mmCIF file of C-alpha atoms in Angstrom:
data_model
loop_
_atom_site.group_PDB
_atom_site.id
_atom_site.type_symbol
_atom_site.label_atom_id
_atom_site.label_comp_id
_atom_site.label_asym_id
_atom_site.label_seq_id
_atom_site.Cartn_x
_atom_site.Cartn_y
_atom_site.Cartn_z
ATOM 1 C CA UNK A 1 102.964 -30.133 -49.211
ATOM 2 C CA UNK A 2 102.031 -27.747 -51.976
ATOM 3 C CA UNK A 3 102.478 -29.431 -55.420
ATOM 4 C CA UNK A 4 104.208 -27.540 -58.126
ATOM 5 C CA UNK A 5 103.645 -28.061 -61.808
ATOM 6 C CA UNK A 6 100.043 -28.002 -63.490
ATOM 7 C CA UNK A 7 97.153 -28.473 -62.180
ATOM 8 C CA UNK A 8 93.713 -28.310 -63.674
ATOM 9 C CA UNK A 9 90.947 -27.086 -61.714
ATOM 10 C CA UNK A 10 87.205 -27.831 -61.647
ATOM 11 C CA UNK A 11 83.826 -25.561 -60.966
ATOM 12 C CA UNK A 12 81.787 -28.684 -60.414
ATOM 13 C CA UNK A 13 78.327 -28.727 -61.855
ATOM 14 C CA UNK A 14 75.596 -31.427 -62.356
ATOM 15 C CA UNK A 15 75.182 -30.786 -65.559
ATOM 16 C CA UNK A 16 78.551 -28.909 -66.324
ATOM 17 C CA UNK A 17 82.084 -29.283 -64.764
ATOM 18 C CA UNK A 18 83.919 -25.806 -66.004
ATOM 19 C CA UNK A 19 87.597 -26.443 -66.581
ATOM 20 C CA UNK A 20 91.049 -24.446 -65.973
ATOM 21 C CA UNK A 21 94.741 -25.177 -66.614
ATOM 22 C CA UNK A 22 97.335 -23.547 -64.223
ATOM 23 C CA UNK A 23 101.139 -23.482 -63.686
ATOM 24 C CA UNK A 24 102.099 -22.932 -60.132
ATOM 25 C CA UNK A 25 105.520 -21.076 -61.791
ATOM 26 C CA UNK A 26 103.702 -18.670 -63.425
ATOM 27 C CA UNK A 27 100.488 -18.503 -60.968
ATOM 28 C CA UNK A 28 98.285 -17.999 -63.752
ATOM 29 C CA UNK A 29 94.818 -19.740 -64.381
ATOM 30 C CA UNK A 30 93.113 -20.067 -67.514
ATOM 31 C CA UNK A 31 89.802 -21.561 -68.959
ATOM 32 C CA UNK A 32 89.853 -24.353 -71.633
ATOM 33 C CA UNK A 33 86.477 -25.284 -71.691
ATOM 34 C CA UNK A 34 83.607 -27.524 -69.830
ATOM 35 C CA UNK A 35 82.630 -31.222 -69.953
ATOM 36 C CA UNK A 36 79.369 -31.222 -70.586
ATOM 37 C CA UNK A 37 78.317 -34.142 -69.779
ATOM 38 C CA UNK A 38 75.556 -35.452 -66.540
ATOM 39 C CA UNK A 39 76.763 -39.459 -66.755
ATOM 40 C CA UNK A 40 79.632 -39.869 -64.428
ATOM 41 C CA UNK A 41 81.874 -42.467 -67.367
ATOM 42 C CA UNK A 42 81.004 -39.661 -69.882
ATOM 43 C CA UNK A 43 82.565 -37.300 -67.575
ATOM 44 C CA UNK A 44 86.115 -39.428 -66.665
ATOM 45 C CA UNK A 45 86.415 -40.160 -69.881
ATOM 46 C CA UNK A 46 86.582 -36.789 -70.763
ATOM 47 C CA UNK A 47 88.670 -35.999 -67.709
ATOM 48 C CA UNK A 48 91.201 -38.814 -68.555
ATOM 49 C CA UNK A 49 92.094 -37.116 -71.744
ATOM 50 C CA UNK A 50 92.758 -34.020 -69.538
ATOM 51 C CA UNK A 51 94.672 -35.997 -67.815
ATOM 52 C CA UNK A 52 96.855 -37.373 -70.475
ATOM 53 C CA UNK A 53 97.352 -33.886 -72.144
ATOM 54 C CA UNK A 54 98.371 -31.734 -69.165
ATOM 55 C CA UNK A 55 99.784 -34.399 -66.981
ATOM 56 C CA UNK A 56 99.099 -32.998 -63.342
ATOM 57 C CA UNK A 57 100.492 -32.155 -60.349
ATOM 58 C CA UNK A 58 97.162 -31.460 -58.618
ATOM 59 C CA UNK A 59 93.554 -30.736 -59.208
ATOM 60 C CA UNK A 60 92.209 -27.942 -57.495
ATOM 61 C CA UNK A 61 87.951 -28.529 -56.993
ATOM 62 C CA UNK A 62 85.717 -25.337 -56.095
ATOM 63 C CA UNK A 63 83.535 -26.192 -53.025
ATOM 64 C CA UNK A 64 80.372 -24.243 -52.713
ATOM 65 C CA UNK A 65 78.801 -22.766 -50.175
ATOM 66 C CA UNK A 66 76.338 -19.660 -49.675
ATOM 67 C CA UNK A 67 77.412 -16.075 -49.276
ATOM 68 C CA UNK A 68 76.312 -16.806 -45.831
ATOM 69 C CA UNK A 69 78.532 -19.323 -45.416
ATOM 70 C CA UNK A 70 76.472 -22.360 -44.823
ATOM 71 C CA UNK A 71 76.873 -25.300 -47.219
ATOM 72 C CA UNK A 72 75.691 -25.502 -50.906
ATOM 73 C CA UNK A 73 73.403 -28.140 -51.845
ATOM 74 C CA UNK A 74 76.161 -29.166 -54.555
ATOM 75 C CA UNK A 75 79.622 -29.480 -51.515
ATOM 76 C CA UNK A 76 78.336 -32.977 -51.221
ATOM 77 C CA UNK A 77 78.471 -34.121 -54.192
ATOM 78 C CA UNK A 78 81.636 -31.533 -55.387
ATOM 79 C CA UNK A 79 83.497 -33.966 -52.227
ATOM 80 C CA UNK A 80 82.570 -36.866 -53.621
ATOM 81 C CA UNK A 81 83.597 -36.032 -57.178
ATOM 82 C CA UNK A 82 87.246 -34.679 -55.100
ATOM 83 C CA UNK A 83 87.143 -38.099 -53.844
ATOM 84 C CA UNK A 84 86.636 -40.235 -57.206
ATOM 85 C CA UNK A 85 89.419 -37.664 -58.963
ATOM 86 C CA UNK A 86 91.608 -38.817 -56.188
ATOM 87 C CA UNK A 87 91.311 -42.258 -56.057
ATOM 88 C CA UNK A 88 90.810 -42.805 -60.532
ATOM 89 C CA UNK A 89 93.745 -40.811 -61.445
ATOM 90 C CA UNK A 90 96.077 -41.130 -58.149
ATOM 91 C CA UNK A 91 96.375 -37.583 -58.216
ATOM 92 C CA UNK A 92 96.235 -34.697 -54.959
ATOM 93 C CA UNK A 93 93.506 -32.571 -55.214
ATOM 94 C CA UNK A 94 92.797 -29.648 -53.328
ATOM 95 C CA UNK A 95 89.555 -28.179 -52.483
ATOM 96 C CA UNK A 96 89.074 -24.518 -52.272
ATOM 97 C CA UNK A 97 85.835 -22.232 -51.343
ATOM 98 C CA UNK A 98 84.260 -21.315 -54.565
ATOM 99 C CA UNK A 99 81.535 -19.323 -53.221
ATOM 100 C CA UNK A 100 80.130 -16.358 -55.469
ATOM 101 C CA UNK A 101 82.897 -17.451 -58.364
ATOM 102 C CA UNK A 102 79.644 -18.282 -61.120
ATOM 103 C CA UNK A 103 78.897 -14.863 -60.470
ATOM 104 C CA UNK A 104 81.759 -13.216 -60.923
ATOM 105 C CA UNK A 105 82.489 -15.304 -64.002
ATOM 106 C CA UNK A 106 79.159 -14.204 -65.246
ATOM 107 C CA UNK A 107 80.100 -10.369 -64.279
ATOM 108 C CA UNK A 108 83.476 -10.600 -66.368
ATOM 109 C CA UNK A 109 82.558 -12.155 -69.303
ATOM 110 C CA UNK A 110 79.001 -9.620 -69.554
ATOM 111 C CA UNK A 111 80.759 -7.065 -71.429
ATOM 112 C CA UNK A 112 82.332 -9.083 -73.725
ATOM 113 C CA UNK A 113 79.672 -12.204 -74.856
ATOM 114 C CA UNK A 114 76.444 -12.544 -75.724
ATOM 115 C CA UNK A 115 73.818 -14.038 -73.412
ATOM 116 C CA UNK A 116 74.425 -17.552 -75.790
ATOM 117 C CA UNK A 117 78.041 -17.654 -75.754
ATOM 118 C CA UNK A 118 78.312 -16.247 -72.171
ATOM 119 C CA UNK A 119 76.141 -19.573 -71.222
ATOM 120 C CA UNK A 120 78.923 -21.694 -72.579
ATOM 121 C CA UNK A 121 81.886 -19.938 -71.042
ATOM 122 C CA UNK A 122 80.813 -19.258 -67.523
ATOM 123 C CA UNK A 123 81.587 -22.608 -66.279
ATOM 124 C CA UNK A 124 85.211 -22.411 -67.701
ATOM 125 C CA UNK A 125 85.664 -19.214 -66.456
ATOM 126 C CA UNK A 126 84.277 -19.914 -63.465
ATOM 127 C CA UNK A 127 87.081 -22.792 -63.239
ATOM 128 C CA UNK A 128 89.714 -20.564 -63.938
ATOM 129 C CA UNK A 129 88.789 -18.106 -60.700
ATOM 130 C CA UNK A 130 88.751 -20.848 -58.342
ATOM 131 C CA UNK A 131 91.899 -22.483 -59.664
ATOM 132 C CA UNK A 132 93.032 -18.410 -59.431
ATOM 133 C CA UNK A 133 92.724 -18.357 -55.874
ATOM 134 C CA UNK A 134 94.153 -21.334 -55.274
ATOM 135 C CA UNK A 135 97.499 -20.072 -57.219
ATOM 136 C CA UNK A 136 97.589 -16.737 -55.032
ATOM 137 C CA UNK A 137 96.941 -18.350 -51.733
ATOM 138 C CA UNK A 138 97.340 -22.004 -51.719
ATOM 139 C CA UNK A 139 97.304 -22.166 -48.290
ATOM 140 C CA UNK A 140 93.252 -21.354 -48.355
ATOM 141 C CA UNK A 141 93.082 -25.171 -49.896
ATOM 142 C CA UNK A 142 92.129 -27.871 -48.150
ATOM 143 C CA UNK A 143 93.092 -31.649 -49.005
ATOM 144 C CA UNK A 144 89.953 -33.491 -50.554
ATOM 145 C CA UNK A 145 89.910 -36.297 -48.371
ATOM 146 C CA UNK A 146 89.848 -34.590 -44.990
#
């Protein structure tokens, strides 16, 4: 079943997490911001007040892999964070193929940021694609815990 409301979606990172807000109504995605943080409790704790400010339906979770397909270093441990999402905040959460959305995050916000500020924003908007593609086709998601 497809959930409907907000979701909040995740370009997972060890030492970033990049972070979107969509409404499945509206199918638009947009970037808030990243927890930067490398301790996991530093991380939920920041998470939980996402939690308690959007309320939602679903996190959506980018899972990397190479342009060639094979898996990313980082799926493993992007599951795993799926997994403890799941099971802390008794929400769905979806996972959807993330691969090349860092660069394209990086491509969009070139033009308009400098090197500095574009370092900061890249995970967020890299949060906001993947969440993106999740509101056009959520059929290309996959539950976390298969």
């Amino acid at each position: 079943m497809t959930p409907t409301g907000t979701l909040i979606g995740f370009d997972f990172g060890e030492r970033r997490i990049g972070v979107a807000v969509g409404e499945t109504g509206t199918r638009i995605a947009n970037p808030i911001g990243a927890i930067e943080a490398s301790a996991n409790d530093a991380r939920f704790r920041e998470i939980g007040k996402l939690v308690d400010e959007w309320h939602p339906a679903a996190f959506v979770v980018g899972r990397p892999r190479h342009a060639d397909d094979s898996e990313h270093a980082v799926a493993k441990l992007a599951e795993k964070f799926a997994r403890r999402l799941r099971a802390k905040y008794n929400v769905p959460v979806v996972m959807v193929d993330e691969t090349l959305t860092s660069a394209a995050a990086e491509s969009s916000l070139r033009a308009t940021r400098t090197r500095a500020a574009r370092k900061s924003d890249v995970d967020a908007v890299a949060a906001a694609i993947i969440l993106q593609s999740y509101l056009d086709d959520p059929d290309a998601g996959d539950d976390a815990a298969a």
